[in-house]
PDB file of C-alpha atoms in Angstrom:
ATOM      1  CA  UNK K   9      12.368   0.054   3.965  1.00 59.00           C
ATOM      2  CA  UNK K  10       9.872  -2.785   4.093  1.00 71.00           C
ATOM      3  CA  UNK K  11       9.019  -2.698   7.624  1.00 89.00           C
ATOM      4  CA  UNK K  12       6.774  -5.684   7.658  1.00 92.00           C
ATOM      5  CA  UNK K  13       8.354  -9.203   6.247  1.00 93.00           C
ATOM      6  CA  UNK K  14       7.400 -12.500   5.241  1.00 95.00           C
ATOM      7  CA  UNK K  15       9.945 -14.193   4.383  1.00 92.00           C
ATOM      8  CA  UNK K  16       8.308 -17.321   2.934  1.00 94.00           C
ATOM      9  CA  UNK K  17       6.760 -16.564  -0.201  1.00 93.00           C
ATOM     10  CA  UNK K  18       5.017 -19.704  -0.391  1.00 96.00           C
ATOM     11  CA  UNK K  19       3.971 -22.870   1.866  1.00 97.00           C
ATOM     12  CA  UNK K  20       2.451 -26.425   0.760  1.00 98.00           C
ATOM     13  CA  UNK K  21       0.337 -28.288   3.584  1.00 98.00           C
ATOM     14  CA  UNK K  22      -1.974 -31.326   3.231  1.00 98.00           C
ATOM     15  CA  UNK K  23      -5.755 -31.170   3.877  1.00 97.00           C
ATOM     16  CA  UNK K  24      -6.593 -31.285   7.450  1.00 97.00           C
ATOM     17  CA  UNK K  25      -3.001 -30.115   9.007  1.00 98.00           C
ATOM     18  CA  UNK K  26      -2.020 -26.986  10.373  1.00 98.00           C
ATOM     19  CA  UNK K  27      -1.150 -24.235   8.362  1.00 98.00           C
ATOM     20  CA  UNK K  28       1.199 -21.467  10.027  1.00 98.00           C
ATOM     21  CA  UNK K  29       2.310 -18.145   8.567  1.00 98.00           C
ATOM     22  CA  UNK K  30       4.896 -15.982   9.958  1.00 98.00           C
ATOM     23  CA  UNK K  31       5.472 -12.579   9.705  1.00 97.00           C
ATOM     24  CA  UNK K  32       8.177 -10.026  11.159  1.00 96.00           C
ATOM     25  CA  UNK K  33       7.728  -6.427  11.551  1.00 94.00           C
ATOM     26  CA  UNK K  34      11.026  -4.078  12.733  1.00 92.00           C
ATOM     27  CA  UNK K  35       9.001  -1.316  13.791  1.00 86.00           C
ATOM     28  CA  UNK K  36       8.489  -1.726  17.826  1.00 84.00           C
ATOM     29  CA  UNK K  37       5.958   1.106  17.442  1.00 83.00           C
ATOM     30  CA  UNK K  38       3.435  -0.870  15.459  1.00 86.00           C
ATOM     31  CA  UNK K  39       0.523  -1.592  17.773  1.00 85.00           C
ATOM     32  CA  UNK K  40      -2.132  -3.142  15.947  1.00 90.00           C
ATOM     33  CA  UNK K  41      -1.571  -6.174  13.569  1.00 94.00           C
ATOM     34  CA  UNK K  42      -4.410  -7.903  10.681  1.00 95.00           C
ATOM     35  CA  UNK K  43      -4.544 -10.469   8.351  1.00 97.00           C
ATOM     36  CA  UNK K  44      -5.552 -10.199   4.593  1.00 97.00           C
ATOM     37  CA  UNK K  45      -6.062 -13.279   2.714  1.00 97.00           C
ATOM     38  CA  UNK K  46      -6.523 -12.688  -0.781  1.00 95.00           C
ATOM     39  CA  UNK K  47      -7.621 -14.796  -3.764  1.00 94.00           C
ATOM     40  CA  UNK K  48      -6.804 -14.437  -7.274  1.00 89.00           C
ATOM     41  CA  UNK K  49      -9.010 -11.819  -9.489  1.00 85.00           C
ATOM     42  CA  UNK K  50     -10.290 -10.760  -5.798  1.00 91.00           C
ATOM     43  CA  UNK K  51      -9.132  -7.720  -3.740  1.00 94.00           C
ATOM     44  CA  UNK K  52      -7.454  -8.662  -0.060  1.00 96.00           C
ATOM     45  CA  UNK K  53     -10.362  -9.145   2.539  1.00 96.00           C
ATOM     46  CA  UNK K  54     -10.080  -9.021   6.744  1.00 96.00           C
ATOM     47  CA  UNK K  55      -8.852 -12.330   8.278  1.00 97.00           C
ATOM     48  CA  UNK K  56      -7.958 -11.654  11.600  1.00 97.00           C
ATOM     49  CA  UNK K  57      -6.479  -8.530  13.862  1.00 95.00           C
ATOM     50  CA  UNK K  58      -4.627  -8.586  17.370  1.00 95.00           C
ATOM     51  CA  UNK K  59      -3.916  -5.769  19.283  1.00 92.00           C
ATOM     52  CA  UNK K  60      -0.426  -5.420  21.226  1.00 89.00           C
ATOM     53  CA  UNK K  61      -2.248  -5.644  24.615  1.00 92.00           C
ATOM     54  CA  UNK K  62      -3.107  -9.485  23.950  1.00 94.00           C
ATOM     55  CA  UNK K  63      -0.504 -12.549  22.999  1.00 95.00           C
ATOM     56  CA  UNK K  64      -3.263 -14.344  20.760  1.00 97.00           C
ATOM     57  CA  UNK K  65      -6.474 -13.911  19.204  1.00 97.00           C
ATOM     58  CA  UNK K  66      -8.737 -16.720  18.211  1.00 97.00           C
ATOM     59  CA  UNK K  67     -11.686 -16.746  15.198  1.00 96.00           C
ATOM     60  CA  UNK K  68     -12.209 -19.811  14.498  1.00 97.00           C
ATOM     61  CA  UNK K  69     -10.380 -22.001  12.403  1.00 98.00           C
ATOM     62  CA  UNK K  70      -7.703 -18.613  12.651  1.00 98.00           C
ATOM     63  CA  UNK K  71      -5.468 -17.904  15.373  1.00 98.00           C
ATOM     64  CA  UNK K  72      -2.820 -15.011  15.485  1.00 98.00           C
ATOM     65  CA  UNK K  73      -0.234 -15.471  17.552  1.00 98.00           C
ATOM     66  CA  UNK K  74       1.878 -12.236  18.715  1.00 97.00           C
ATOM     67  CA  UNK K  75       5.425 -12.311  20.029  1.00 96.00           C
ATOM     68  CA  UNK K  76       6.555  -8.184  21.108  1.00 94.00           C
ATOM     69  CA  UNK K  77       9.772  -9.069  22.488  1.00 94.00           C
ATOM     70  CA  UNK K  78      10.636 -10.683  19.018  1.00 95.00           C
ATOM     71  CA  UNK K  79       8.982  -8.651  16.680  1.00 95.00           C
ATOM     72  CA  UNK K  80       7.152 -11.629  15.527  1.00 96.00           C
ATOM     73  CA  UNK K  81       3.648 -12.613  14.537  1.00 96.00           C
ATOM     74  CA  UNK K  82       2.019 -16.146  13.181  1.00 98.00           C
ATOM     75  CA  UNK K  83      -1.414 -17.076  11.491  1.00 98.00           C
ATOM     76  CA  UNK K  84      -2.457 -20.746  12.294  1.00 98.00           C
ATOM     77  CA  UNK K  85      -5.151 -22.692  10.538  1.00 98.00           C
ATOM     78  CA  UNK K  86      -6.500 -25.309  11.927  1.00 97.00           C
ATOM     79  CA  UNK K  87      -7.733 -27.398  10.177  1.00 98.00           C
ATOM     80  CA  UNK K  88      -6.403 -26.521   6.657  1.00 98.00           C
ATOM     81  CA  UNK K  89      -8.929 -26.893   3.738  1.00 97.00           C
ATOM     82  CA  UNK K  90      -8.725 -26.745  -0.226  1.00 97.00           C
ATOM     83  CA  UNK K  91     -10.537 -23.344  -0.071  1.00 96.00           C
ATOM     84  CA  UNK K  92      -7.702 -21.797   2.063  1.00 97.00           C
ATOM     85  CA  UNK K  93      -5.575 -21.455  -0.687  1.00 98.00           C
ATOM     86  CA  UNK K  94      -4.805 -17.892  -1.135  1.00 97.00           C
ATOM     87  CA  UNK K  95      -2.345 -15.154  -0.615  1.00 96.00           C
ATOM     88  CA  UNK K  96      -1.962 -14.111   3.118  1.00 97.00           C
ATOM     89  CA  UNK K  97      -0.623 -10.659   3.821  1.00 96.00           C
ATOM     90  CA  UNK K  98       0.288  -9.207   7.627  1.00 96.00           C
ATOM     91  CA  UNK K  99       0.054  -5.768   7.583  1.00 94.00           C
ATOM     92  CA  UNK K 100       0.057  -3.074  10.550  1.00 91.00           C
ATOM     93  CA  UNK K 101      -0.935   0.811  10.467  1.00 86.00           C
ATOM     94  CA  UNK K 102       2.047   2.742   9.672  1.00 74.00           C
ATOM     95  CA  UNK K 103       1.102   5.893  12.037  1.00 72.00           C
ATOM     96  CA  UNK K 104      -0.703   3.970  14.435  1.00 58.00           C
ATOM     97  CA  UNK K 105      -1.813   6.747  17.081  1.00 60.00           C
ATOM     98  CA  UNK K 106      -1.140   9.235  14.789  1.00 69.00           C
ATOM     99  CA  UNK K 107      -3.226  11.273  11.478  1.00 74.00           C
ATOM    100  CA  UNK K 108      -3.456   8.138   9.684  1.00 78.00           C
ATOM    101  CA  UNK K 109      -4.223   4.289   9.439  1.00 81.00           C
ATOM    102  CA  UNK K 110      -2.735   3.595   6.138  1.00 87.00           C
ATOM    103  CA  UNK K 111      -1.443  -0.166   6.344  1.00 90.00           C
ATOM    104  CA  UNK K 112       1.896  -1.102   5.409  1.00 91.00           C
ATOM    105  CA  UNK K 113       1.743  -4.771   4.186  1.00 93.00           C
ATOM    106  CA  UNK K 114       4.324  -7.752   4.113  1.00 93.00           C
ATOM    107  CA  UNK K 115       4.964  -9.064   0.617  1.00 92.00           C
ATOM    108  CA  UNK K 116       2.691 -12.156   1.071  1.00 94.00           C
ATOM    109  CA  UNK K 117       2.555 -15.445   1.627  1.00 96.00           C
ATOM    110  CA  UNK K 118       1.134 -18.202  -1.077  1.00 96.00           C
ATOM    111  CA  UNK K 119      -0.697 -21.295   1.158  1.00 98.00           C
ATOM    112  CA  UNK K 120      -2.069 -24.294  -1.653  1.00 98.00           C
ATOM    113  CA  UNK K 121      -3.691 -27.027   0.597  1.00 98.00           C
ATOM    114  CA  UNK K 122      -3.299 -30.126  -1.431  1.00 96.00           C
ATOM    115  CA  UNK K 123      -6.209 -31.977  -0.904  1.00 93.00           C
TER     116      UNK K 123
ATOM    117  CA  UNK W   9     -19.058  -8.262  -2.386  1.00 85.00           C
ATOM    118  CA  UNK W  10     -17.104  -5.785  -0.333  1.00 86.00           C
ATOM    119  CA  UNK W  11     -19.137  -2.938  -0.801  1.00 92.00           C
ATOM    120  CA  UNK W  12     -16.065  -1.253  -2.229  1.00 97.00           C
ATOM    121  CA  UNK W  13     -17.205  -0.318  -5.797  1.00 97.00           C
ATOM    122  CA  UNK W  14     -13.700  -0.063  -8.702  1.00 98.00           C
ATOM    123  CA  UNK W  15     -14.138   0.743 -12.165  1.00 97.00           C
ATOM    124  CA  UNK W  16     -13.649  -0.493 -15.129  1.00 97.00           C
ATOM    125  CA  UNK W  17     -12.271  -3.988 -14.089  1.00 96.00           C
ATOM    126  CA  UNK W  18      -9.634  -4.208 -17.021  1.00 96.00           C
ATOM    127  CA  UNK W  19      -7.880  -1.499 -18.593  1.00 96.00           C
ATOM    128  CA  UNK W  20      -5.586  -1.738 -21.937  1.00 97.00           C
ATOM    129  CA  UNK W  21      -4.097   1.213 -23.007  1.00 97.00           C
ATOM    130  CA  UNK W  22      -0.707   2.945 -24.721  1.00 97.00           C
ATOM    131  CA  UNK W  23       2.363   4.433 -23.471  1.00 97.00           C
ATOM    132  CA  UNK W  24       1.735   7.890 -23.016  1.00 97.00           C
ATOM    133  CA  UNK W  25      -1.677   7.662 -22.676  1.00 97.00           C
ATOM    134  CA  UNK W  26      -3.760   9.372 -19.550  1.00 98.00           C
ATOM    135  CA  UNK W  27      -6.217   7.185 -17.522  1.00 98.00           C
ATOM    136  CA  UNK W  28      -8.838   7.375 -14.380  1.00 98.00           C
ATOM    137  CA  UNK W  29      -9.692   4.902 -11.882  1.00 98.00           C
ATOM    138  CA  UNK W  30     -12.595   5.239 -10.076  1.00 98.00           C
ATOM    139  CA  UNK W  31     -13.708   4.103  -6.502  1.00 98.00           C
ATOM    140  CA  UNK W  32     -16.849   4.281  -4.582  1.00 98.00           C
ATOM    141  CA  UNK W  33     -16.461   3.705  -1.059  1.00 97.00           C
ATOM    142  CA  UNK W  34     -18.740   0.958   1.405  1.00 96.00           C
ATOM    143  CA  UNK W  35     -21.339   2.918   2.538  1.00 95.00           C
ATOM    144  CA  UNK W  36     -21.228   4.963   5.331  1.00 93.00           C
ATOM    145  CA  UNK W  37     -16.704   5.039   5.251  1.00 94.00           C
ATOM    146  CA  UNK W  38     -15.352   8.632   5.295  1.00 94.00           C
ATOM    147  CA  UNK W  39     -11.637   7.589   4.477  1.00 94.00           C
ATOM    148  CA  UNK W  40     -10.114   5.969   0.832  1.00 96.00           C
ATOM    149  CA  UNK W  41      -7.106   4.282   0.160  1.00 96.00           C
ATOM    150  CA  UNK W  42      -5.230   3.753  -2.687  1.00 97.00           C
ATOM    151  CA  UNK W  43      -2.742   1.020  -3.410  1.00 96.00           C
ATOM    152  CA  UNK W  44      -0.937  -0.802  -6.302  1.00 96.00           C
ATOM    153  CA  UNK W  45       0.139  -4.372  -6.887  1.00 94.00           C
ATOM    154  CA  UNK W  46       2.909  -4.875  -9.175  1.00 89.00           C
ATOM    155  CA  UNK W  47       3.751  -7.772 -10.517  1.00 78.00           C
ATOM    156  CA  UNK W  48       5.610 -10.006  -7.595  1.00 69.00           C
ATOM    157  CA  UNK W  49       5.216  -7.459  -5.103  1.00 77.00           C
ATOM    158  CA  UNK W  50       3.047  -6.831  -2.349  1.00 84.00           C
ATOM    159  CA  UNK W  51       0.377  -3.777  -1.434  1.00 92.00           C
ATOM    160  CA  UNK W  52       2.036  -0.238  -1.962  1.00 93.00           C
ATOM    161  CA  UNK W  53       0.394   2.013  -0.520  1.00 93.00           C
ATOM    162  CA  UNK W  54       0.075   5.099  -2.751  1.00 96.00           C
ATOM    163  CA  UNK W  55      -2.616   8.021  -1.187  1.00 96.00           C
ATOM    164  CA  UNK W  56      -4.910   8.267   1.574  1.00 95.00           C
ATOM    165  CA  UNK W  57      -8.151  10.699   1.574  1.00 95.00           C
ATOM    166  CA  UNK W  58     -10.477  11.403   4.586  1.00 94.00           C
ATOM    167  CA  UNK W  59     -14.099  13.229   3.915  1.00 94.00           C
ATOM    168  CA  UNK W  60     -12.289  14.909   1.109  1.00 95.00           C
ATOM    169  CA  UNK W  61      -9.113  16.085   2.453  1.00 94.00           C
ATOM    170  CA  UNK W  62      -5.510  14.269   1.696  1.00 94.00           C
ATOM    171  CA  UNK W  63      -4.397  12.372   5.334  1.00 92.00           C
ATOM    172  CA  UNK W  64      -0.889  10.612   4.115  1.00 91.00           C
ATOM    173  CA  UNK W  65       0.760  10.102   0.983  1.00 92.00           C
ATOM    174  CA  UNK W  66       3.055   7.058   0.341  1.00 91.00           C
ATOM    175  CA  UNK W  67       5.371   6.554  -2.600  1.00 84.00           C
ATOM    176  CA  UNK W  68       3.305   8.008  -4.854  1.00 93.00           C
ATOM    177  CA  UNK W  69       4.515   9.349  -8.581  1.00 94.00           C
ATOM    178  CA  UNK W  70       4.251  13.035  -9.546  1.00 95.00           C
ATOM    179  CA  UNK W  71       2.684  11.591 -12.568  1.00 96.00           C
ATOM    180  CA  UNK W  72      -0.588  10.008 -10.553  1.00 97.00           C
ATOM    181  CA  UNK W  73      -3.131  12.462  -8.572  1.00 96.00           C
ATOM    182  CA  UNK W  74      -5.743  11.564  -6.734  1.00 97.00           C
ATOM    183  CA  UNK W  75      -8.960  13.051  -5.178  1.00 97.00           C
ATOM    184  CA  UNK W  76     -11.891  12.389  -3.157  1.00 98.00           C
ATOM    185  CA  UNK W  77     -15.174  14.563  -3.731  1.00 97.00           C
ATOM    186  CA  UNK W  78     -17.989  15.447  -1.799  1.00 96.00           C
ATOM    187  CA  UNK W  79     -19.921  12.365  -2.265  1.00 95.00           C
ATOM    188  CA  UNK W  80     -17.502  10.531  -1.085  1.00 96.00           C
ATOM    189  CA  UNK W  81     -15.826   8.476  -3.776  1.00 97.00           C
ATOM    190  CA  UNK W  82     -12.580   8.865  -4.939  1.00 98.00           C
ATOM    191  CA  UNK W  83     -10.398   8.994  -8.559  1.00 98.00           C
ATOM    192  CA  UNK W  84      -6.781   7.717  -8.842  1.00 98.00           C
ATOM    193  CA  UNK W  85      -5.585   9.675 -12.566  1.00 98.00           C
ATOM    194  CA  UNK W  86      -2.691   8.223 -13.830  1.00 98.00           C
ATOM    195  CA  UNK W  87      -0.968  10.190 -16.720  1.00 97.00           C
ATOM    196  CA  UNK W  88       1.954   9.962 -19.116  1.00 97.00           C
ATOM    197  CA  UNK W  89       1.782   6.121 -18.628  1.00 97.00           C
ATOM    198  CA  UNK W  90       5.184   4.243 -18.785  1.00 97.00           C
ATOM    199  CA  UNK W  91       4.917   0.113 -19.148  1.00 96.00           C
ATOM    200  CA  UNK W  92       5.796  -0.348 -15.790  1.00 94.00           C
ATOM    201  CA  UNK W  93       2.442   1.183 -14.628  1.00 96.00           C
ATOM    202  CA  UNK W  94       1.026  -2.004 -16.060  1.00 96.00           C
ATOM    203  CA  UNK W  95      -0.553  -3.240 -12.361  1.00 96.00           C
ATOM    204  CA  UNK W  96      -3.549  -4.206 -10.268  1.00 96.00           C
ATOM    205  CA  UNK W  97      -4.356  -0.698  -8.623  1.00 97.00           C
ATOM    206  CA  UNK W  98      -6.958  -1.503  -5.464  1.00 97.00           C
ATOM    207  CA  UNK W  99      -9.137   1.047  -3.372  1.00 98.00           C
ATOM    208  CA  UNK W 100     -10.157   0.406   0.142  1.00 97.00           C
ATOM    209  CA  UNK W 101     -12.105   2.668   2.283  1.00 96.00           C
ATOM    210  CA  UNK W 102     -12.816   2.710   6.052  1.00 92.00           C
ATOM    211  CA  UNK W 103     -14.756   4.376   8.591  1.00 89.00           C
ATOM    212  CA  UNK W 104     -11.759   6.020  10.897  1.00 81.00           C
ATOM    213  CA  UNK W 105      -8.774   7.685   9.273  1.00 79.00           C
ATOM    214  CA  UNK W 106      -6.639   6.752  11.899  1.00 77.00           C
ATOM    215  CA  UNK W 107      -6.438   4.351  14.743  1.00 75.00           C
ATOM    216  CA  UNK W 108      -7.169   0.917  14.888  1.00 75.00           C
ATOM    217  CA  UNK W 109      -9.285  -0.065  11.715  1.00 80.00           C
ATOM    218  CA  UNK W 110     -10.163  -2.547   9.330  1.00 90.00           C
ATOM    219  CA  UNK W 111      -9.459  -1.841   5.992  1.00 93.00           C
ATOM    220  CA  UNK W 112     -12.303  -2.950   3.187  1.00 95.00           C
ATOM    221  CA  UNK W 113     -11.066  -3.515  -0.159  1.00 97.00           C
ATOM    222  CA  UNK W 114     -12.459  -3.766  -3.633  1.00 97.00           C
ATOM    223  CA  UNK W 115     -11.768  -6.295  -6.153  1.00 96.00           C
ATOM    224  CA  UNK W 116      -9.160  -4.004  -8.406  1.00 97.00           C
ATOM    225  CA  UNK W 117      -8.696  -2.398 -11.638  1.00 97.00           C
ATOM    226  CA  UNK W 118      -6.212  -3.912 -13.571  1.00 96.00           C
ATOM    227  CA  UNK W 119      -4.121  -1.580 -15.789  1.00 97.00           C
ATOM    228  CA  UNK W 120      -1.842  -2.940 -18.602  1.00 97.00           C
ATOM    229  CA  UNK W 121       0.130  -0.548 -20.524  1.00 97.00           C
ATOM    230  CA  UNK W 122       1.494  -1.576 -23.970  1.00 96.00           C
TER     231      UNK W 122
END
């Protein structure tokens, strides 16, 4: 039951556009959505979180976008560089509000900026 | 570096065989994670630990254990190993067991069974 989707497993974009990553989720009980990015040889590291309460959250170069009503989230980078190249995962807490915060992850996304 | 401390790095082994990952937590984090990367797939989530005690358990094999002792740091022991064990196992740790949290990971232990 993968709960969390993205159904792109890989996107090209040139140095200096935007770069936007979608995820689904079918659980309407997930709450809290982050962002891993991770390189190769490297474990995932913290991008970017928003909480249900808010439509967007903004860190920089990173903005998550969060759509409820369709189950829907987005990363945008702007601009894309060379060094975003990576593996993005979504991922939300599985038991959000409840004993645990274990994440349940989408399968990832791989983003090569071509210089 | 994540704080998140895995050892060993790499891993060979044989079918059969019996191994143990090990995983010392950032400083300060009460709860560790452990998950596995397969080949093409994405982060399964495999056991959760909290200052020692067991919080949630994912899809975990009868053949794997885990535990977390009193200082903190955890072991993943994977037994009777089959090929398709062969994976990237990670550990990630956190302050909070549950609620809203960030997740810190380390850099992996890479286990390839022959």
């Amino acid at each position: 039951d993968q709960q969390v989707k993205q159904n792109s497993p890989s996107l090209s974009v040139q140095e200096g556009r935007i770069s936007i990553l979608n995820c689904d989720y079918t659980n309407s009980m997930f709450d809290y959505f982050l962002w891993y990015k991770k390189y190769p040889a490297e474990g995932p590291t913290f991008l970017i979180s928003i909480s249900s309460i808010k439509d967007k959250n903004e860190d920089g170069r990173f903005t998550v976008f969060l759509n409820k009503s369709a189950k829907h989230l987005s990363l945008h980078i702007v601009p894309s560089q060379p060094g975003d190249s990576a593996v993005y995962f979504c991922a939300a807490p599985r038991d959000y509000g409840g004993a645990t915060n274990k994440l349940i992850f989408g399968t990832g996304t791989l983003l090569a900026v071509q210089p | 570096d994540s704080g998140v401390t895995q050892t060993p790095k790499h891993l060979i082994t044989a079918t059969g065989q019996r191994v143990t990952l090990r995983c010392s937590p950032r400083s300060g984090d009460l709860s560790v994670y452990w998950y596995q990367q397969s080949l093409d797939q994405g982060l399964q989530f495999l056991i959760q630990y909290y200052n020692g005690e067991e919080r949630a358990k994912g899809n975990i094999l009868e053949r794997f254990s885990a535990q977390q002792f009193p200082d903190l740091h955890s072991e993943l022991n994977l037994s009777s190993l089959e090929l398709g064990d062969s994976a990237l196992y990670f550990c990630a740790s956190s302050y909070r067991g549950s609620g809203a949290n960030v997740l810190t990971f380390g850099a992996g232990s890479r286990l390839t069974v022959l």
